[in-house]
Short mmCIF file of C-alpha atoms in Angstrom, two decimals:
data_model
loop_
_atom_site.label_atom_id
_atom_site.label_comp_id
_atom_site.label_asym_id
_atom_site.label_seq_id
_atom_site.Cartn_x
_atom_site.Cartn_y
_atom_site.Cartn_z
CA UNK A 1 99.72 88.98 80.72
CA UNK A 2 96.66 88.40 82.76
CA UNK A 3 96.02 90.22 85.31
CA UNK A 4 97.14 88.44 88.67
CA UNK A 5 94.89 90.90 90.88
CA UNK A 6 91.60 88.72 88.69
CA UNK A 7 93.20 85.56 89.08
CA UNK A 8 93.15 83.26 91.96
CA UNK A 9 95.59 80.52 92.92
CA UNK A 10 95.13 78.17 91.07
CA UNK A 11 96.09 74.76 93.35
CA UNK A 12 97.05 75.31 96.73
CA UNK A 13 99.46 77.32 97.99
CA UNK A 14 100.92 77.33 102.00
CA UNK A 15 99.67 79.55 104.60
CA UNK A 16 103.56 79.83 105.54
CA UNK A 17 105.84 82.24 104.27
CA UNK A 18 109.63 81.87 104.97
CA UNK A 19 112.00 84.56 104.96
CA UNK A 20 114.02 84.30 101.47
CA UNK A 21 117.53 83.73 103.28
CA UNK A 22 115.82 81.65 106.14
CA UNK A 23 114.78 79.56 103.10
CA UNK A 24 118.30 79.13 101.31
CA UNK A 25 119.81 78.25 104.26
CA UNK A 26 117.65 75.52 105.51
CA UNK A 27 117.63 73.53 102.34
CA UNK A 28 120.21 71.33 102.93
CA UNK A 29 118.76 70.82 106.62
CA UNK A 30 115.61 69.46 104.63
CA UNK A 31 117.00 67.11 102.05
CA UNK A 32 119.68 65.95 104.70
CA UNK A 33 116.57 65.43 107.13
CA UNK A 34 114.59 62.75 103.92
CA UNK A 35 118.40 61.32 103.05
CA UNK A 36 118.27 63.66 99.89
CA UNK A 37 120.93 65.54 97.67
CA UNK A 38 120.81 68.78 96.44
CA UNK A 39 121.18 67.62 93.09
CA UNK A 40 117.66 65.38 93.79
CA UNK A 41 115.83 68.52 94.82
CA UNK A 42 116.64 69.85 92.04
CA UNK A 43 115.73 67.20 90.16
CA UNK A 44 111.97 67.28 91.58
CA UNK A 45 111.76 70.74 91.27
CA UNK A 46 112.80 70.71 87.54
CA UNK A 47 110.15 67.76 87.27
CA UNK A 48 107.85 69.78 88.85
CA UNK A 49 108.68 72.65 86.67
CA UNK A 50 108.41 70.87 83.52
CA UNK A 51 104.91 69.27 84.47
CA UNK A 52 103.38 72.43 85.44
CA UNK A 53 104.79 74.09 81.84
CA UNK A 54 103.04 71.18 79.98
CA UNK A 55 99.77 71.29 81.72
CA UNK A 56 99.29 75.09 81.45
CA UNK A 57 100.67 75.35 78.16
CA UNK A 58 100.15 71.62 76.40
CA UNK A 59 99.92 73.23 72.57
CA UNK A 60 103.63 74.55 73.14
CA UNK A 61 105.88 73.07 70.82
CA UNK A 62 109.14 74.81 71.03
CA UNK A 63 110.53 76.17 74.44
CA UNK A 64 113.51 78.97 75.02
CA UNK A 65 114.85 77.59 77.90
CA UNK A 66 117.17 80.64 79.71
CA UNK A 67 119.57 79.43 82.11
CA UNK A 68 121.74 81.61 84.59
CA UNK A 69 124.64 80.75 85.87
CA UNK A 70 123.28 79.33 89.42
CA UNK A 71 120.88 76.82 90.80
CA UNK A 72 118.00 78.51 88.82
CA UNK A 73 119.69 77.81 85.89
CA UNK A 74 120.06 74.31 87.29
CA UNK A 75 116.46 73.45 87.75
CA UNK A 76 116.05 75.01 83.61
CA UNK A 77 118.85 72.30 82.61
CA UNK A 78 116.46 69.82 83.93
CA UNK A 79 113.13 71.24 82.52
CA UNK A 80 115.17 71.58 78.96
CA UNK A 81 116.09 68.05 79.57
CA UNK A 82 112.85 66.03 80.14
CA UNK A 83 111.29 69.25 77.30
CA UNK A 84 113.03 67.32 74.88
CA UNK A 85 112.71 63.79 75.85
CA UNK A 86 109.25 64.39 75.69
CA UNK A 87 109.62 65.52 72.02
CA UNK A 88 109.16 69.23 72.33
CA UNK A 89 111.82 71.47 70.78
CA UNK A 90 114.23 73.05 72.73
CA UNK A 91 116.28 76.12 72.05
CA UNK A 92 118.49 76.65 75.31
CA UNK A 93 120.98 80.11 76.62
CA UNK A 94 122.67 79.98 79.22
CA UNK A 95 125.03 82.89 80.70
CA UNK A 96 128.90 82.40 80.44
CA UNK A 97 130.34 83.23 83.58
CA UNK A 98 134.02 82.86 84.81
CA UNK A 99 132.91 81.67 87.90
CA UNK A 100 132.23 77.65 88.56
CA UNK A 101 128.43 76.83 88.45
CA UNK A 102 127.37 74.84 91.38
CA UNK A 103 127.93 71.36 91.84
CA UNK A 104 124.42 70.78 91.49
CA UNK A 105 123.78 73.22 88.44
CA UNK A 106 126.83 71.70 86.66
CA UNK A 107 125.53 68.22 87.79
CA UNK A 108 121.71 69.22 85.69
CA UNK A 109 123.77 70.74 83.07
CA UNK A 110 126.15 67.61 82.02
CA UNK A 111 122.80 65.69 81.85
CA UNK A 112 121.42 68.12 79.76
CA UNK A 113 124.70 67.53 77.47
CA UNK A 114 125.09 63.80 77.71
CA UNK A 115 120.78 64.00 76.75
CA UNK A 116 121.95 65.14 73.35
CA UNK A 117 121.44 69.12 74.31
CA UNK A 118 122.71 71.95 73.10
CA UNK A 119 123.65 75.07 74.54
CA UNK A 120 123.43 78.55 73.06
CA UNK A 121 125.64 81.83 73.76
CA UNK A 122 123.19 84.12 75.60
CA UNK A 123 123.40 86.60 72.80
CA UNK A 124 122.11 84.50 69.66
CA UNK A 125 118.81 85.27 67.69
CA UNK A 126 115.86 83.43 68.66
CA UNK A 127 113.85 81.03 66.47
CA UNK A 128 110.83 82.36 64.75
CA UNK A 129 108.63 79.88 66.09
CA UNK A 130 108.85 80.26 70.43
CA UNK A 131 105.74 79.04 71.78
CA UNK A 132 106.75 79.49 75.64
CA UNK A 133 109.65 80.49 77.18
CA UNK A 134 111.47 78.84 80.76
CA UNK A 135 112.64 81.82 83.14
CA UNK A 136 115.72 80.29 84.81
CA UNK A 137 117.69 83.24 84.41
CA UNK A 138 117.78 84.90 88.45
CA UNK A 139 116.68 82.77 91.71
CA UNK A 140 116.22 83.65 94.96
CA UNK A 141 119.54 85.68 95.78
CA UNK A 142 118.88 88.63 94.16
CA UNK A 143 119.91 92.03 96.36
CA UNK A 144 120.46 94.42 93.33
CA UNK A 145 119.36 95.19 89.93
CA UNK A 146 120.29 92.53 86.97
CA UNK A 147 123.56 92.93 85.51
CA UNK A 148 122.81 94.32 81.60
CA UNK A 149 123.46 91.05 80.14
CA UNK A 150 120.80 89.58 81.93
CA UNK A 151 118.27 92.94 82.05
CA UNK A 152 118.65 92.59 78.23
CA UNK A 153 117.45 88.79 78.38
CA UNK A 154 114.77 90.10 80.50
CA UNK A 155 113.78 92.27 78.37
CA UNK A 156 113.40 90.60 75.04
CA UNK A 157 111.25 87.78 76.99
CA UNK A 158 108.78 90.38 78.12
CA UNK A 159 109.13 91.84 74.90
CA UNK A 160 108.19 88.51 73.12
CA UNK A 161 104.73 87.63 72.25
CA UNK A 162 105.26 83.77 74.16
CA UNK A 163 104.22 83.40 77.70
CA UNK A 164 106.68 83.15 80.37
CA UNK A 165 106.69 80.58 83.49
CA UNK A 166 109.34 81.44 85.73
CA UNK A 167 111.01 79.01 87.93
CA UNK A 168 111.17 79.86 91.67
CA UNK A 169 110.78 83.48 91.49
CA UNK A 170 110.66 85.46 88.64
CA UNK A 171 113.95 86.87 87.66
CA UNK A 172 114.76 90.41 88.95
CA UNK A 173 111.92 90.06 92.10
CA UNK A 174 113.57 90.29 95.02
CA UNK A 175 112.39 87.04 96.73
CA UNK A 176 112.42 89.17 100.56
CA UNK A 177 110.77 92.45 99.58
CA UNK A 178 108.90 92.02 96.27
CA UNK A 179 111.11 94.70 95.39
CA UNK A 180 112.32 95.19 91.85
CA UNK A 181 115.52 97.06 91.38
CA UNK A 182 115.98 96.72 87.82
CA UNK A 183 114.16 94.79 85.14
CA UNK A 184 111.98 92.18 85.87
CA UNK A 185 110.29 89.04 83.94
CA UNK A 186 106.55 89.79 83.63
CA UNK A 187 105.48 85.75 84.37
CA UNK A 188 102.54 84.51 83.00
CA UNK A 189 103.06 82.30 86.12
CA UNK A 190 105.30 80.97 88.63
CA UNK A 191 106.20 78.05 89.80
CA UNK A 192 107.69 78.04 93.48
CA UNK A 193 109.52 75.26 95.41
CA UNK A 194 109.67 74.04 99.03
CA UNK A 195 108.55 77.32 100.58
CA UNK A 196 106.77 80.51 99.90
CA UNK A 197 108.69 83.48 99.40
CA UNK A 198 107.65 86.87 100.84
CA UNK A 199 108.41 88.59 97.87
CA UNK A 200 105.84 86.26 95.64
CA UNK A 201 103.21 88.29 97.68
CA UNK A 202 103.84 91.70 98.42
CA UNK A 203 105.32 95.11 97.06
CA UNK A 204 105.43 94.46 92.86
CA UNK A 205 104.74 90.76 93.10
CA UNK A 206 101.53 90.86 91.77
CA UNK A 207 102.27 92.82 88.61
CA UNK A 208 104.83 90.22 87.43
CA UNK A 209 104.00 86.89 89.36
CA UNK A 210 100.94 86.21 87.46
CA UNK A 211 99.36 82.73 88.44
CA UNK A 212 101.39 81.60 91.35
CA UNK A 213 101.82 77.72 91.75
CA UNK A 214 103.95 76.16 94.55
CA UNK A 215 105.56 72.49 94.90
CA UNK A 216 106.74 71.10 98.64
CA UNK A 217 109.11 68.72 96.60
CA UNK A 218 108.59 66.37 98.90
CA UNK A 219 109.63 67.71 101.92
CA UNK A 220 106.07 68.35 103.48
CA UNK A 221 106.87 66.16 106.46
CA UNK A 222 109.87 68.40 107.18
CA UNK A 223 107.75 71.65 106.73
CA UNK A 224 105.37 70.83 108.92
CA UNK A 225 107.70 70.32 111.66
CA UNK A 226 108.82 73.75 111.52
CA UNK A 227 107.66 76.70 112.82
CA UNK A 228 107.42 79.71 109.73
CA UNK A 229 108.07 83.41 110.89
CA UNK A 230 105.13 84.66 108.59
CA UNK A 231 101.83 83.58 107.88
CA UNK A 232 99.43 84.08 104.66
CA UNK A 233 95.84 85.07 105.03
CA UNK A 234 93.18 84.70 103.03
CA UNK A 235 89.52 83.90 102.29
CA UNK A 236 89.71 80.25 103.54
CA UNK A 237 90.35 80.98 107.05
CA UNK A 238 87.70 83.42 107.37
CA UNK A 239 85.92 80.80 108.93
CA UNK A 240 88.12 80.40 112.41
CA UNK A 241 87.75 83.71 113.00
CA UNK A 242 84.23 84.07 112.36
CA UNK A 243 82.22 80.95 113.50
CA UNK A 244 78.20 81.17 113.59
CA UNK A 245 76.41 82.98 116.44
CA UNK A 246 74.75 81.69 118.97
CA UNK A 247 71.16 82.13 118.39
CA UNK A 248 70.34 83.60 121.54
CA UNK A 249 72.95 86.41 120.63
CA UNK A 250 72.02 89.57 120.66
CA UNK A 251 73.57 93.16 119.97
CA UNK A 252 75.23 93.93 123.00
CA UNK A 253 77.27 91.11 122.46
CA UNK A 254 78.55 92.35 118.91
CA UNK A 255 80.47 95.42 120.13
CA UNK A 256 79.61 98.47 121.18
CA UNK A 257 81.79 100.44 118.22
CA UNK A 258 81.80 104.87 117.96
CA UNK A 259 83.72 106.32 115.10
CA UNK A 260 84.79 109.69 115.17
CA UNK A 261 85.54 111.95 112.23
CA UNK A 262 84.06 113.55 109.16
CA UNK A 263 84.58 117.17 109.39
CA UNK A 264 82.19 119.87 107.35
CA UNK A 265 82.29 118.52 103.84
CA UNK A 266 83.45 114.65 104.98
CA UNK A 267 80.32 113.00 105.64
CA UNK A 268 81.06 110.57 102.78
CA UNK A 269 83.93 109.10 104.99
CA UNK A 270 82.41 108.80 108.14
CA UNK A 271 79.30 107.01 107.20
CA UNK A 272 81.08 104.55 104.72
CA UNK A 273 83.17 103.61 108.01
CA UNK A 274 80.22 103.14 109.91
CA UNK A 275 78.12 101.48 107.37
CA UNK A 276 80.62 98.88 106.97
CA UNK A 277 81.04 98.21 110.61
CA UNK A 278 77.35 97.51 110.45
CA UNK A 279 78.06 95.00 107.47
CA UNK A 280 80.83 93.61 109.30
CA UNK A 281 78.70 92.41 112.24
CA UNK A 282 78.87 95.08 114.81
CA UNK A 283 76.28 95.43 117.37
CA UNK A 284 75.73 98.76 117.53
CA UNK A 285 77.60 102.40 115.92
CA UNK A 286 77.69 105.38 117.32
CA UNK A 287 79.35 107.66 114.84
CA UNK A 288 80.17 111.04 116.30
CA UNK A 289 80.55 113.68 113.46
CA UNK A 290 80.29 117.70 112.48
CA UNK A 291 76.52 118.58 112.66
CA UNK A 292 75.88 119.53 109.56
CA UNK A 293 76.80 115.44 108.50
CA UNK A 294 74.06 114.20 111.02
CA UNK A 295 70.94 114.73 108.71
CA UNK A 296 72.16 113.20 105.74
CA UNK A 297 74.06 110.34 107.22
CA UNK A 298 70.92 109.79 109.48
CA UNK A 299 68.38 109.69 106.18
CA UNK A 300 71.02 107.33 104.37
CA UNK A 301 71.70 104.97 106.91
CA UNK A 302 68.94 104.83 109.47
CA UNK A 303 70.94 101.67 111.89
CA UNK A 304 73.80 104.38 112.40
CA UNK A 305 73.38 106.27 115.94
CA UNK A 306 74.73 110.00 114.75
CA UNK A 307 75.78 112.57 117.07
CA UNK A 308 77.63 115.58 116.65
CA UNK A 309 81.02 115.68 117.86
CA UNK A 310 81.61 118.01 121.15
CA UNK A 311 83.57 117.27 123.91
CA UNK A 312 80.39 115.84 126.03
CA UNK A 313 80.01 113.39 123.01
CA UNK A 314 83.12 111.91 123.08
CA UNK A 315 83.74 111.71 126.53
CA UNK A 316 80.42 109.94 126.77
CA UNK A 317 81.37 107.76 123.87
CA UNK A 318 84.53 106.40 125.54
CA UNK A 319 82.46 105.30 128.43
CA UNK A 320 79.60 103.60 126.44
CA UNK A 321 81.88 102.05 123.46
CA UNK A 322 83.61 98.81 123.92
CA UNK A 323 85.90 100.21 120.65
CA UNK A 324 87.24 103.52 119.23
CA UNK A 325 87.69 104.15 115.61
CA UNK A 326 88.90 107.37 114.81
CA UNK A 327 90.50 109.17 111.52
CA UNK A 328 88.13 108.77 108.10
CA UNK A 329 87.22 112.22 107.49
CA UNK A 330 88.91 113.85 110.69
CA UNK A 331 90.74 116.61 108.84
CA UNK A 332 94.05 118.03 110.92
CA UNK A 333 92.80 121.17 112.03
CA UNK A 334 91.83 122.14 115.91
CA UNK A 335 88.20 120.67 115.54
CA UNK A 336 89.76 116.94 114.94
CA UNK A 337 92.87 117.48 116.76
CA UNK A 338 90.94 118.33 119.52
CA UNK A 339 88.98 114.85 119.59
CA UNK A 340 92.08 113.11 118.98
CA UNK A 341 93.25 114.17 122.06
CA UNK A 342 90.29 113.06 123.99
CA UNK A 343 91.04 109.99 122.64
CA UNK A 344 94.62 109.59 123.12
CA UNK A 345 94.60 108.03 125.87
CA UNK A 346 91.83 105.45 126.13
CA UNK A 347 92.79 102.07 126.93
CA UNK A 348 90.28 100.24 124.69
CA UNK A 349 90.52 98.67 121.41
CA UNK A 350 91.30 101.37 119.03
CA UNK A 351 91.62 101.85 115.19
CA UNK A 352 93.11 104.89 113.74
CA UNK A 353 93.24 105.79 110.22
CA UNK A 354 93.77 108.81 107.83
CA UNK A 355 94.09 111.81 109.59
CA UNK A 356 94.37 110.54 113.19
CA UNK A 357 97.59 108.68 111.55
CA UNK A 358 98.98 112.44 110.09
CA UNK A 359 98.58 113.85 113.44
CA UNK A 360 99.91 111.33 115.11
CA UNK A 361 102.84 111.48 112.69
CA UNK A 362 103.32 115.30 114.59
CA UNK A 363 102.96 113.85 117.57
CA UNK A 364 104.27 110.70 118.28
CA UNK A 365 104.01 108.23 120.72
CA UNK A 366 103.84 104.49 121.48
CA UNK A 367 100.07 102.50 122.66
CA UNK A 368 99.57 98.85 122.63
CA UNK A 369 96.01 99.25 122.44
CA UNK A 370 95.81 100.79 118.58
CA UNK A 371 95.17 99.13 115.23
CA UNK A 372 97.11 101.72 113.00
CA UNK A 373 95.86 101.45 109.31
CA UNK A 374 98.09 103.76 107.00
CA UNK A 375 98.46 103.68 103.48
CA UNK A 376 102.48 103.79 101.73
CA UNK A 377 102.11 108.01 102.21
CA UNK A 378 100.85 108.19 105.56
CA UNK A 379 103.59 105.46 106.75
CA UNK A 380 106.29 106.93 105.12
CA UNK A 381 105.14 110.56 107.31
CA UNK A 382 105.07 108.41 110.38
CA UNK A 383 108.52 106.93 109.66
CA UNK A 384 109.89 110.18 108.33
CA UNK A 385 110.93 108.84 104.88
CA UNK A 386 109.70 108.43 101.93
CA UNK A 387 107.35 106.85 100.06
CA UNK A 388 110.06 104.64 98.17
CA UNK A 389 111.70 103.76 101.15
CA UNK A 390 108.51 101.99 102.69
CA UNK A 391 107.75 100.38 99.39
CA UNK A 392 111.18 98.83 99.10
CA UNK A 393 110.85 96.55 102.10
CA UNK A 394 107.49 96.63 103.36
CA UNK A 395 108.05 94.18 105.84
CA UNK A 396 110.83 96.15 107.52
CA UNK A 397 108.61 99.15 107.09
CA UNK A 398 105.69 97.46 109.19
CA UNK A 399 108.18 96.14 111.73
CA UNK A 400 109.67 100.04 111.96
CA UNK A 401 105.86 101.13 112.54
CA UNK A 402 104.88 98.74 115.40
CA UNK A 403 108.44 99.23 117.27
CA UNK A 404 107.73 102.78 116.93
CA UNK A 405 104.06 103.22 118.18
CA UNK A 406 103.48 99.41 119.07
CA UNK A 407 100.08 97.88 118.88
CA UNK A 408 98.92 96.40 115.53
CA UNK A 409 100.13 98.28 111.71
CA UNK A 410 98.31 97.37 108.58
CA UNK A 411 100.30 98.14 106.10
CA UNK A 412 98.50 98.80 103.11
CA UNK A 413 98.60 97.93 99.49
CA UNK A 414 98.98 95.45 97.07
CA UNK A 415 99.98 92.77 99.52
CA UNK A 416 98.94 94.49 103.09
CA UNK A 417 100.79 93.81 105.85
CA UNK A 418 99.94 93.17 109.32
CA UNK A 419 102.51 93.47 112.29
CA UNK A 420 101.73 93.29 115.97
CA UNK A 421 104.09 94.16 119.06
CA UNK A 422 104.03 90.11 120.14
CA UNK A 423 105.90 89.64 116.78
CA UNK A 424 103.20 88.22 114.56
CA UNK A 425 103.27 88.92 110.81
CA UNK A 426 101.07 88.08 107.87
CA UNK A 427 100.45 89.19 104.29
CA UNK A 428 96.98 89.52 103.07
CA UNK A 429 96.62 87.21 99.85
CA UNK A 430 92.96 89.24 98.87
CA UNK A 431 92.35 92.24 97.19
CA UNK A 432 92.51 93.42 93.49
CA UNK A 433 93.25 96.87 91.62
CA UNK A 434 89.66 98.05 91.65
CA UNK A 435 90.65 99.15 95.51
CA UNK A 436 92.63 101.91 94.31
CA UNK A 437 89.47 104.00 94.39
CA UNK A 438 88.20 106.61 97.04
CA UNK A 439 87.22 105.34 100.68
CA UNK A 440 88.76 102.13 100.24
CA UNK A 441 90.42 102.51 103.49
CA UNK A 442 87.32 104.17 105.43
CA UNK A 443 85.50 100.95 104.57
CA UNK A 444 88.43 98.67 106.32
CA UNK A 445 88.74 100.71 109.29
CA UNK A 446 84.81 99.98 110.04
CA UNK A 447 85.47 96.42 108.82
CA UNK A 448 88.42 96.28 111.35
CA UNK A 449 86.82 98.07 114.36
CA UNK A 450 83.64 95.92 113.82
CA UNK A 451 85.83 93.00 114.21
CA UNK A 452 87.50 94.05 117.42
CA UNK A 453 84.29 94.28 119.16
CA UNK A 454 83.32 91.07 118.16
CA UNK A 455 85.90 89.05 120.14
CA UNK A 456 89.21 88.85 118.13
CA UNK A 457 92.12 89.87 119.34
CA UNK A 458 93.44 93.46 117.26
CA UNK A 459 95.76 91.71 115.63
CA UNK A 460 93.35 89.17 114.14
CA UNK A 461 91.08 91.61 114.06
CA UNK A 462 93.50 93.65 111.45
CA UNK A 463 94.19 90.45 109.57
CA UNK A 464 90.63 89.31 109.68
CA UNK A 465 89.41 92.71 108.65
CA UNK A 466 91.88 93.18 105.74
CA UNK A 467 91.21 89.58 104.23
CA UNK A 468 87.37 90.22 104.19
CA UNK A 469 87.66 93.45 102.59
CA UNK A 470 90.06 91.89 99.85
CA UNK A 471 87.71 89.26 98.85
CA UNK A 472 84.47 91.23 99.06
CA UNK A 473 85.86 92.82 96.65
CA UNK A 474 87.82 89.96 94.68
CA UNK A 475 84.46 88.86 94.17
CA UNK A 476 82.91 91.77 92.41
CA UNK A 477 86.23 92.24 90.18
CA UNK A 478 85.12 88.36 89.29
CA UNK A 479 81.79 89.56 88.53
CA UNK A 480 81.96 92.56 87.04
CA UNK A 481 85.82 93.79 86.57
CA UNK A 482 87.88 96.20 88.79
CA UNK A 483 88.04 98.92 86.73
CA UNK A 484 84.95 101.22 88.24
CA UNK A 485 84.50 99.33 91.40
CA UNK A 486 83.56 101.90 94.17
CA UNK A 487 83.94 101.68 97.81
CA UNK A 488 80.42 101.26 98.78
CA UNK A 489 80.10 98.43 96.05
CA UNK A 490 81.52 96.20 98.66
CA UNK A 491 79.05 96.23 101.07
CA UNK A 492 76.31 93.70 99.36
CA UNK A 493 79.43 90.74 98.78
CA UNK A 494 81.26 91.89 102.18
CA UNK A 495 77.89 90.51 104.19
CA UNK A 496 78.26 87.32 102.94
CA UNK A 497 82.02 87.27 103.13
CA UNK A 498 81.81 87.73 107.43
CA UNK A 499 78.93 85.01 107.11
CA UNK A 500 81.40 82.10 106.03
CA UNK A 501 79.22 79.35 107.16
CA UNK A 502 76.39 80.09 105.34
CA UNK A 503 77.99 82.19 101.73
CA UNK A 504 76.64 81.62 98.45
CA UNK A 505 79.85 82.08 95.73
CA UNK A 506 77.32 82.35 93.04
CA UNK A 507 74.78 84.80 93.44
CA UNK A 508 76.60 87.88 94.72
CA UNK A 509 74.81 91.04 93.54
CA UNK A 510 76.14 95.07 93.18
CA UNK A 511 75.13 96.94 95.86
CA UNK A 512 72.87 99.78 96.10
CA UNK A 513 72.86 100.01 99.62
CA UNK A 514 74.31 103.30 99.16
CA UNK A 515 71.50 104.98 97.19
CA UNK A 516 68.70 104.94 99.55
#
């Protein structure tokens, strides 16, 4: 399967996300508001899926369609009927159950049979010339591992060379959390209907969703009148956060930032955070670090104002700065702990990362002016649980972190989740596997802190910072591939990304700015 992290969504998908259970409840209300039946919606879903599969795989001549015992299977029956009418050979396998099919799926099944279609048992041998598989096994109601008979079909589909098109969501993927409690379809593409579900964007989603398509099924007017509780953020929104600067602006208008960290031997972390802040547009950046780090950082990036971390320098900097960032290379010994104690009660906007989070886990408290940026391991320490629990429901984990610690939380990972005390929550639809390398978190800390100093609210700074960070990496990956990407490679593309009014998508070059 094509690496999803290297594939931009090929059609526009909405920026609003609906909790999976809320969307299931709203479907009937949406249909009723427009005088539609749920069966008519099913017909529209099947037609949209058929057209998408036909467009993406025009050479496929024999489709294998896997139908479960629910409305997702009903969509599959509609696809089968349309494909057969278009001259495509169709082999349809259906799961049987003692429980009656839902009314709409039953009607779709009858329409397939009335059109001369055949329903095969799920355990028959598969024809040799299958060139496309349609996954209609499980829908958005999954909460546990697929049963053995379904898991067997999923495993057979994944082992087959034909690409898989998933209807609404890959079978086995939890639509709310993005978790995969058991076997899961590895789709080449997924077409989702009516509303975007969070499980398509976070957790394990990027491993299995493939190219993501969306179809509103004609419910656009109803959807526009609703307020979705979650947002999807991507690079198309950067211009809203980052308008052009006034020609008469000066460095004091763009934020005075102090970054604290870099114990002995960790000059790289604090230097990357500092340079990232400059590249993201901070007006002035002061770095407080171990005295051994001063000379190499100044030599490498003279635009940074670098001072020895002392009690006095921290006090002075807290008075001077508009924004405070602490954590990159801080360590957990007394040197770093003392600095954090001084910063603890600062009322200015702050970003806490890395060892600042580990020290916070030891002495938890709640503050309203902090952005916390944990990766799953740090989040587990902050919530006194294990990483598996964090990853099993990333949205809930972010909400728990905000409830306990206040402010804004950035739960990093594939499908980063940003949550605020005010109840705002978004999923970042940017970034790729190349970012799984050392220093990326330090760069993100610098970006968010810099944007906080440019008059963005903490929540907006966190969201915009994560998008800019991920988009910079996506541009590099699109040109050079994800393997071997360095955190400092982001600096040249980052500068382009945070100037959305002037960026040229065709001329990004790798950065050599870290090697002066």
